[in-house]
């Protein structure tokens, strides 16, 4: 199968006029910077969504709309609209607060800006695909359903993709999801993620007068210490992280409330559940008459995977090889988890390389953008011309 996919990609590559590629890369970077400058914390994506909708209209997409979660939809019609479309997605939300300084600056062959790689360049790359096809007068075999999703980060729990995919899941050929910094990687498996908010409650009191009473802060600290003794297996890869701890009223008060936020991840759902069972056992062991705990599930990302032999993965790897990149298969947690969990072929790929995601000094590399776009266009056309995957 790999040989036939290589042949398909090579044929497409030879037929396309790539003279626009450098201009396309510059256009994509300009759009990424424009998108990046608009604050879009998870659950507060409206302003950025409205800009992206205008961009969809400017490049000629049809059926442009914004739903109640501020997902943005647009469609590029193909030769055979009766066929199930290829869905291309990228999330527009960011982890940064609305008042974050979003200034970007160039540093040699890189551009630094919070949220630029994750995921403004991904959104711009998504828009660049139909924009480039129209400029090259190329009509894909299938329609392209373009979706800018919300609520991908943090406690958004993939809410945008869940809603978007639910509305169209019975009529999707495959999903190509974009994460800006993933060029050279093909994410073929979505790991299971479970997120817990664990709160400790105690009567409280004065640190001197009531010394000896249970403290919610002490209780949550004891729980955190217990959790760090958990030894997850290396295979299937399983991880945990206490991302935040908060609580207490004053330095001289025995705390009445404290909590921690726990992120659990695994390549295997059953293993993830076993780790959660250990967590809950530690909670139960620390519970006392004057120290209680509550556990609230605040995130539950589904898992799914494609075999490395699947045609969508094979064509993605062939397209990377065609542009001179060595492709690697990866697992992770992205919007693609949702379609994968529903049995729909889905992968996550990238536009360029970079680093420091989720940091203020996040950066993207300029030079790989042209190759990343060429890869995306070849992948999209090859996926559009493939027979039904399901």
XYZ file of C-alpha atoms in Angstrom, residues 51-256:
206
model
C -12.045 37.174 12.432
C -11.593 33.624 11.124
C -15.142 33.656 9.692
C -14.299 36.858 7.804
C -11.138 35.193 6.519
C -13.174 32.189 5.330
C -15.415 34.540 3.383
C -12.506 36.509 1.937
C -10.920 33.416 0.396
C -14.233 32.296 -1.089
C -15.395 29.485 1.155
C -19.107 28.771 1.063
C -21.637 28.029 3.791
C -19.627 30.055 6.324
C -21.176 30.024 9.791
C -20.399 30.241 13.499
C -22.181 27.959 15.968
C -23.114 28.541 19.617
C -19.672 27.383 20.810
C -17.998 29.726 18.288
C -16.768 26.942 16.035
C -16.345 28.385 12.541
C -17.422 26.391 9.470
C -16.714 26.836 5.772
C -16.812 24.586 2.736
C -14.846 24.297 -0.493
C -16.827 22.357 -3.066
C -15.117 19.516 -4.886
C -15.830 17.694 -8.104
C -18.174 15.183 -6.457
C -20.245 16.799 -3.710
C -22.204 13.567 -3.298
C -19.085 11.990 -1.776
C -18.384 12.341 1.938
C -16.085 15.341 2.509
C -12.619 15.566 3.992
C -12.781 17.514 7.242
C -9.826 19.809 7.961
C -9.703 21.251 11.466
C -7.563 23.418 13.718
C -8.361 24.849 17.138
C -8.448 28.598 17.689
C -8.297 28.781 21.479
C -5.162 29.420 23.519
C -4.034 28.825 27.088
C -3.156 32.483 27.622
C -5.354 34.874 29.596
C -7.145 37.653 27.762
C -4.851 40.362 29.129
C -1.611 38.620 28.078
C 0.829 40.726 26.049
C 0.577 39.068 22.628
C 3.365 41.041 20.983
C 5.418 39.009 18.509
C 8.996 39.607 17.421
C 11.419 38.143 14.924
C 14.615 36.507 16.130
C 16.693 35.372 13.176
C 14.785 32.637 11.374
C 12.185 32.359 14.125
C 9.230 34.427 15.241
C 8.396 34.505 18.957
C 4.865 35.064 20.178
C 2.592 33.388 22.751
C 0.112 31.109 20.998
C 1.722 31.561 17.579
C 2.682 27.920 17.194
C -0.194 26.519 19.228
C -2.228 27.145 17.305
C -2.388 30.312 15.201
C -0.039 28.951 12.536
C -2.163 25.789 12.483
C -5.334 27.799 11.853
C -3.592 29.835 9.146
C -2.300 26.631 7.542
C -5.827 25.217 7.510
C -7.096 28.311 5.675
C -4.113 28.215 3.317
C -5.148 24.842 1.894
C -8.389 25.942 0.166
C -6.841 29.347 -0.589
C -3.934 27.700 -2.433
C -6.111 25.210 -4.303
C -8.232 28.033 -5.673
C -5.180 30.036 -6.697
C -3.800 26.985 -8.506
C -7.203 26.289 -10.122
C -7.258 22.817 -8.573
C -10.585 21.290 -7.553
C -10.360 18.390 -5.086
C -12.412 15.300 -5.797
C -14.360 15.665 -2.549
C -15.667 18.713 -0.732
C -13.396 20.095 1.965
C -15.205 20.847 5.221
C -13.083 23.427 7.020
C -13.685 23.791 10.774
C -11.957 26.141 13.202
C -12.721 24.584 16.579
C -12.916 25.999 20.095
C -12.388 24.579 23.594
C -9.466 22.332 22.698
C -7.160 23.482 25.462
C -7.311 22.751 29.183
C -10.755 22.428 30.679
C -12.348 22.932 27.272
C -12.151 19.127 27.049
C -12.310 19.166 23.212
C -15.798 20.672 23.479
C -15.655 22.424 20.112
C -14.646 19.328 18.173
C -17.155 17.188 20.068
C -19.983 19.481 18.942
C -18.711 19.912 15.387
C -18.067 16.237 14.782
C -21.348 15.160 16.355
C -23.217 17.241 13.812
C -21.529 15.643 10.803
C -19.954 12.360 11.914
C -22.078 10.165 9.653
C -20.848 11.978 6.560
C -17.094 12.460 6.950
C -14.495 10.674 4.820
C -11.629 11.419 7.192
C -10.276 14.182 9.433
C -6.995 16.029 8.941
C -6.374 17.988 12.128
C -3.662 20.633 12.316
C -1.387 21.524 15.219
C 1.001 24.251 14.167
C 4.299 22.842 15.461
C 3.846 19.202 14.418
C 5.516 19.290 10.984
C 7.301 15.979 10.422
C 5.014 14.099 12.803
C 1.854 12.129 12.156
C -0.277 11.626 15.255
C -2.174 8.413 14.621
C -3.421 7.637 18.128
C -5.310 9.760 20.620
C -4.423 8.988 24.222
C -7.048 8.797 26.932
C -7.057 11.752 29.343
C -8.905 12.051 32.642
C -8.804 15.267 34.689
C -9.861 15.499 38.325
C -10.471 18.442 40.646
C -10.049 17.142 44.169
C -11.226 19.382 47.036
C -10.511 18.941 50.736
C -12.817 20.475 53.354
C -12.235 20.938 57.099
C -13.808 22.966 59.962
C -10.854 25.379 60.116
C -9.843 27.685 62.934
C -6.995 29.777 64.374
C -3.467 28.459 63.879
C -2.614 28.953 67.589
C -5.892 28.512 69.403
C -7.059 25.492 67.422
C -3.777 23.772 66.644
C -4.353 20.068 66.084
C -7.522 20.417 64.091
C -7.463 19.008 60.571
C -6.480 21.486 57.884
C -7.738 21.310 54.329
C -4.343 22.550 53.107
C -2.511 19.885 55.113
C -4.929 17.289 53.805
C -4.458 18.267 50.173
C -0.679 18.396 50.702
C -0.723 14.892 52.180
C -2.780 13.696 49.238
C -0.381 15.303 46.774
C 2.537 13.565 48.492
C 0.733 10.222 48.274
C -0.035 10.753 44.586
C 3.621 11.323 43.760
C 4.382 7.778 44.946
C 2.222 6.255 42.213
C 4.374 4.396 39.692
C 2.581 4.259 36.324
C 3.708 1.708 33.730
C 6.047 2.744 30.938
C 4.195 0.502 28.521
C 1.489 1.434 27.782
C 2.856 4.907 28.461
C 0.918 6.440 31.338
C 1.510 9.747 33.126
C 0.069 11.986 35.826
C 0.590 15.615 36.754
C -0.614 17.813 39.602
C -0.956 21.019 37.657
C -2.343 23.374 40.297
C -2.810 23.488 44.072
C -4.884 26.193 45.741
C -6.680 27.010 48.975
C -6.512 28.421 52.449
C -7.654 31.737 53.851
C -4.616 33.223 55.626
C -1.175 32.270 56.906
C -2.471 32.095 60.479
C -5.706 30.245 59.702
C -6.299 26.514 59.639
C -7.653 26.112 56.139
C -11.284 25.216 55.583
